[in-house]
Short mmCIF file of C-alpha atoms and ligand atoms in Angstrom, two decimals:
data_model
loop_
_atom_site.label_atom_id
_atom_site.label_comp_id
_atom_site.label_asym_id
_atom_site.label_seq_id
_atom_site.Cartn_x
_atom_site.Cartn_y
_atom_site.Cartn_z
CA MET B 1 -62.90 36.40 48.78
CA GLU B 2 -63.81 33.65 51.26
CA LEU B 3 -66.83 31.39 51.11
CA VAL B 4 -67.81 28.86 53.77
CA PHE B 5 -69.34 25.59 52.58
CA ALA B 6 -71.10 23.93 55.53
CA THR B 7 -69.94 20.37 54.93
CA HIS B 8 -67.61 17.71 56.34
CA ASN B 9 -67.79 15.78 53.05
CA LEU B 10 -64.39 15.98 51.32
CA ASN B 11 -65.81 14.68 48.04
CA LYS B 12 -68.35 17.49 47.93
CA LEU B 13 -65.64 20.00 48.82
CA ASN B 14 -63.39 18.81 46.01
CA GLU B 15 -66.22 18.95 43.48
CA VAL B 16 -67.19 22.47 44.52
CA ARG B 17 -63.58 23.67 44.65
CA LEU B 18 -63.05 22.52 41.07
CA LEU B 19 -65.93 24.70 39.86
CA LEU B 20 -65.08 27.85 41.79
CA PRO B 21 -62.97 30.63 40.31
CA LYS B 22 -59.40 30.42 41.58
CA HIS B 23 -59.60 33.63 43.65
CA ILE B 24 -62.29 32.18 45.93
CA ASN B 25 -60.96 30.62 49.10
CA LEU B 26 -63.42 27.86 49.99
CA LEU B 27 -63.55 27.00 53.71
CA SER B 28 -65.08 23.79 55.05
CA LEU B 29 -66.59 23.19 58.49
CA ALA B 30 -63.21 21.82 59.64
CA ASP B 31 -61.50 25.00 58.40
CA ILE B 32 -63.72 27.19 60.62
CA GLY B 33 -63.23 24.92 63.63
CA CYS B 34 -66.62 23.20 63.51
CA THR B 35 -66.45 19.49 64.28
CA ASP B 36 -70.16 19.18 65.13
CA GLU B 37 -72.36 16.75 63.23
CA ILE B 38 -75.21 19.12 62.34
CA PRO B 39 -78.57 17.32 62.74
CA GLU B 40 -80.68 17.15 59.57
CA THR B 41 -84.16 16.96 61.04
CA GLU B 42 -86.33 18.48 58.31
CA ASN B 43 -88.26 16.45 55.76
CA THR B 44 -87.29 18.55 52.74
CA LEU B 45 -83.94 19.15 51.03
CA GLU B 46 -84.52 22.91 51.36
CA GLY B 47 -85.17 22.58 55.10
CA ASN B 48 -82.05 20.51 55.75
CA ALA B 49 -79.79 22.74 53.65
CA LEU B 50 -81.09 25.76 55.57
CA ILE B 51 -80.55 24.07 58.96
CA LYS B 52 -76.88 23.50 58.12
CA ALA B 53 -76.34 27.05 56.83
CA ASN B 54 -78.17 28.59 59.83
CA TYR B 55 -76.13 26.49 62.25
CA VAL B 56 -72.89 27.93 60.90
CA LEU B 57 -74.18 31.49 60.97
CA THR B 58 -75.56 31.15 64.51
CA HIS B 59 -72.65 29.30 66.10
CA PHE B 60 -69.68 30.56 64.07
CA GLY B 61 -70.85 33.89 62.64
CA TYR B 62 -70.11 33.19 58.98
CA ASN B 63 -72.22 33.85 55.94
CA CYS B 64 -72.16 30.50 54.21
CA PHE B 65 -73.86 28.01 51.96
CA ALA B 66 -74.89 24.39 52.53
CA ASP B 67 -76.28 21.72 50.26
CA ASP B 68 -78.61 18.78 50.69
CA THR B 69 -79.03 16.10 48.07
CA GLY B 70 -81.53 13.33 47.41
CA LEU B 71 -81.73 10.49 44.90
CA LEU B 72 -85.30 10.15 43.65
CA VAL B 73 -86.06 6.81 42.02
CA ASP B 74 -89.21 6.68 39.89
CA ALA B 75 -90.02 2.98 40.50
CA LEU B 76 -89.85 3.70 44.26
CA ASP B 77 -92.17 6.72 44.11
CA GLY B 78 -89.30 9.13 44.69
CA ALA B 79 -87.57 7.19 47.48
CA PRO B 80 -85.05 7.42 49.05
CA GLY B 81 -85.33 11.19 48.37
CA VAL B 82 -84.65 13.35 51.39
CA TYR B 83 -83.80 10.17 53.34
CA SER B 84 -81.00 9.11 50.94
CA ALA B 85 -78.20 9.31 53.51
CA ARG B 86 -79.86 6.92 55.93
CA TYR B 87 -81.73 4.71 53.46
CA ALA B 88 -80.25 1.48 54.85
CA GLY B 89 -80.10 2.54 58.50
CA ALA B 90 -78.90 5.16 60.90
CA LYS B 91 -75.45 5.71 59.42
CA ASN B 92 -74.51 7.25 56.08
CA ASN B 93 -73.16 3.94 54.73
CA ALA B 94 -72.80 4.16 50.94
CA GLN B 95 -72.32 0.44 50.35
CA ALA B 96 -75.33 -0.52 52.47
CA ASN B 97 -77.46 2.17 50.78
CA ILE B 98 -76.49 0.88 47.32
CA ASP B 99 -77.16 -2.73 48.32
CA LYS B 100 -80.62 -1.82 49.56
CA LEU B 101 -81.40 0.20 46.45
CA LEU B 102 -80.39 -2.62 44.10
CA LEU B 103 -82.42 -5.09 46.15
CA GLU B 104 -85.53 -2.88 46.05
CA LEU B 105 -85.16 -2.58 42.27
CA GLN B 106 -84.21 -6.18 41.53
CA HIS B 107 -87.54 -6.97 39.82
CA SER B 108 -87.94 -3.57 38.20
CA SER B 109 -87.08 -2.82 34.59
CA VAL B 110 -87.99 0.82 35.20
CA ARG B 111 -84.62 2.23 36.27
CA THR B 112 -85.11 5.99 35.80
CA ALA B 113 -84.07 8.32 38.62
CA HIS B 114 -82.75 11.78 39.28
CA PHE B 115 -80.48 13.48 41.76
CA LYS B 116 -81.66 16.76 43.19
CA THR B 117 -79.45 19.19 45.12
CA VAL B 118 -80.67 22.24 46.96
CA ILE B 119 -78.11 24.82 48.03
CA ALA B 120 -79.11 27.30 50.75
CA LEU B 121 -77.07 30.50 50.83
CA LEU B 122 -77.17 32.94 53.74
CA TRP B 123 -75.97 36.23 52.39
CA GLN B 124 -76.38 39.80 53.65
CA GLY B 125 -79.14 38.83 56.07
CA LYS B 126 -81.23 36.84 53.60
CA SER B 127 -81.57 33.19 52.56
CA HIS B 128 -81.47 32.14 48.92
CA PHE B 129 -82.05 28.71 47.37
CA PHE B 130 -80.51 27.22 44.21
CA THR B 131 -81.63 23.88 42.81
CA GLY B 132 -79.90 21.51 40.41
CA THR B 133 -80.97 18.15 38.99
CA VAL B 134 -79.58 15.44 36.74
CA HIS B 135 -81.60 12.60 35.22
CA GLY B 136 -80.36 9.11 34.50
CA ASP B 137 -80.76 5.40 35.25
CA ILE B 138 -79.92 3.12 38.16
CA THR B 139 -77.58 0.40 36.87
CA TYR B 140 -78.02 -3.30 37.72
CA GLU B 141 -74.69 -3.41 39.51
CA PRO B 142 -72.15 -0.90 40.86
CA ARG B 143 -69.49 0.28 38.41
CA GLY B 144 -66.45 2.48 38.99
CA THR B 145 -64.36 3.62 41.91
CA GLY B 146 -64.58 7.41 41.71
CA GLY B 147 -67.10 9.74 43.29
CA PHE B 148 -69.04 8.86 46.42
CA GLY B 149 -72.46 7.85 47.74
CA TYR B 150 -74.70 6.44 45.00
CA ASP B 151 -72.31 7.39 42.16
CA PRO B 152 -71.41 3.76 41.24
CA VAL B 153 -75.05 2.95 40.40
CA PHE B 154 -76.09 6.21 38.69
CA LYS B 155 -75.61 6.50 34.94
CA PRO B 156 -76.51 10.00 33.71
CA ASP B 157 -78.58 10.33 30.51
CA GLY B 158 -76.41 10.58 27.41
CA TYR B 159 -73.47 8.67 28.93
CA ASP B 160 -72.67 4.97 29.07
CA LYS B 161 -70.64 5.32 32.26
CA THR B 162 -71.70 5.81 35.87
CA PHE B 163 -70.73 8.92 37.83
CA ALA B 164 -68.12 6.73 39.58
CA GLU B 165 -66.54 5.92 36.19
CA LEU B 166 -66.54 9.48 34.86
CA PRO B 167 -63.85 12.04 35.72
CA MET B 168 -64.89 14.55 38.39
CA ALA B 169 -64.81 17.41 35.88
CA VAL B 170 -67.31 15.58 33.64
CA LYS B 171 -69.61 14.79 36.57
CA ASN B 172 -69.37 18.41 37.73
CA ASN B 173 -70.31 19.72 34.33
CA ILE B 174 -73.69 17.93 34.28
CA SER B 175 -74.41 17.03 37.90
CA HIS B 176 -77.14 18.12 40.30
CA ARG B 177 -74.55 19.81 42.56
CA GLY B 178 -72.70 21.39 39.62
CA ASN B 179 -75.95 22.79 38.23
CA ALA B 180 -77.04 24.22 41.57
CA LEU B 181 -73.58 25.67 42.17
CA LYS B 182 -73.51 27.39 38.78
CA LYS B 183 -76.73 29.19 39.77
CA LEU B 184 -75.18 30.22 43.08
CA LEU B 185 -72.09 31.58 41.30
CA GLU B 186 -74.26 33.48 38.85
CA TYR B 187 -76.11 35.06 41.77
CA LEU B 188 -72.82 36.12 43.34
CA HIS B 189 -71.62 37.42 39.93
CA LEU B 190 -68.80 34.88 39.89
CA GLN B 191 -67.63 32.91 36.88
CA ALA B 192 -67.48 29.08 37.13
CA SER B 193 -63.99 27.81 36.30
P1 IMP G 201 -76.30 14.73 51.79
O1 IMP G 201 -76.56 15.87 50.90
O2 IMP G 201 -74.85 14.70 52.20
O3 IMP G 201 -77.24 14.65 52.96
O4 IMP G 201 -76.46 13.43 50.92
C1 IMP G 201 -77.56 12.53 51.00
C2 IMP G 201 -77.16 11.19 50.44
O5 IMP G 201 -76.95 11.30 49.03
C3 IMP G 201 -75.87 10.61 51.01
O6 IMP G 201 -76.04 9.20 51.09
C4 IMP G 201 -74.83 10.95 50.00
O7 IMP G 201 -73.77 10.02 49.98
C5 IMP G 201 -75.64 10.90 48.71
N1 IMP G 201 -75.11 11.86 47.74
C6 IMP G 201 -75.03 13.20 47.87
N2 IMP G 201 -74.47 13.74 46.78
C7 IMP G 201 -74.18 12.71 45.96
C8 IMP G 201 -73.55 12.65 44.69
O8 IMP G 201 -73.13 13.63 44.08
N3 IMP G 201 -73.43 11.41 44.15
C9 IMP G 201 -73.86 10.27 44.77
N4 IMP G 201 -74.44 10.29 45.97
C10 IMP G 201 -74.59 11.50 46.57
#
């Protein structure tokens, strides 16, 4: 069975691949010949995930799923949220985004935050949404070299390491994306590996 994941992000692909049963062949945007940067113009995670999935169906004819993720920081009233990718400017620059986040929080002892992922699935003519969250704290400085995006400054509840310090399998087991993906697999009657 083939599934198309509407992303160019190799980190996301690797995380999702690790959770899928071995008989699923996961195809990325590159694998289906799509090099376009799909514009994310909505102001909700649901809206942006759906834009990406619809784009693939319309232009390439595949049923597919897409995700959109936000980091919601309590002391910043939920920012950067849906604008997490471009928090520090036009480009998706992880280092600049982290620098800005730590600067905004420099006088705050309230460090709680959560990641939220929404997956949009287009399947048999209908759209379906699956949501996953993980709660934790923003650290005072980046730690670790694994993962991507805000992982070096996010320490999930119950752990003393950041997502960038934890093995991918551990992150996957508790993460926003992992939790949303498990719901998607359940819907498709597939077993997470
Ligand atoms: P998007 O879902 O690719 O639009 O991600 C929005 C922003 O959140 C980007 O800056 C990503 O790097 C970041 N992001 C998405 N997923 C994760 C994650 O699992 N860990 C850390 N940062 C993430």
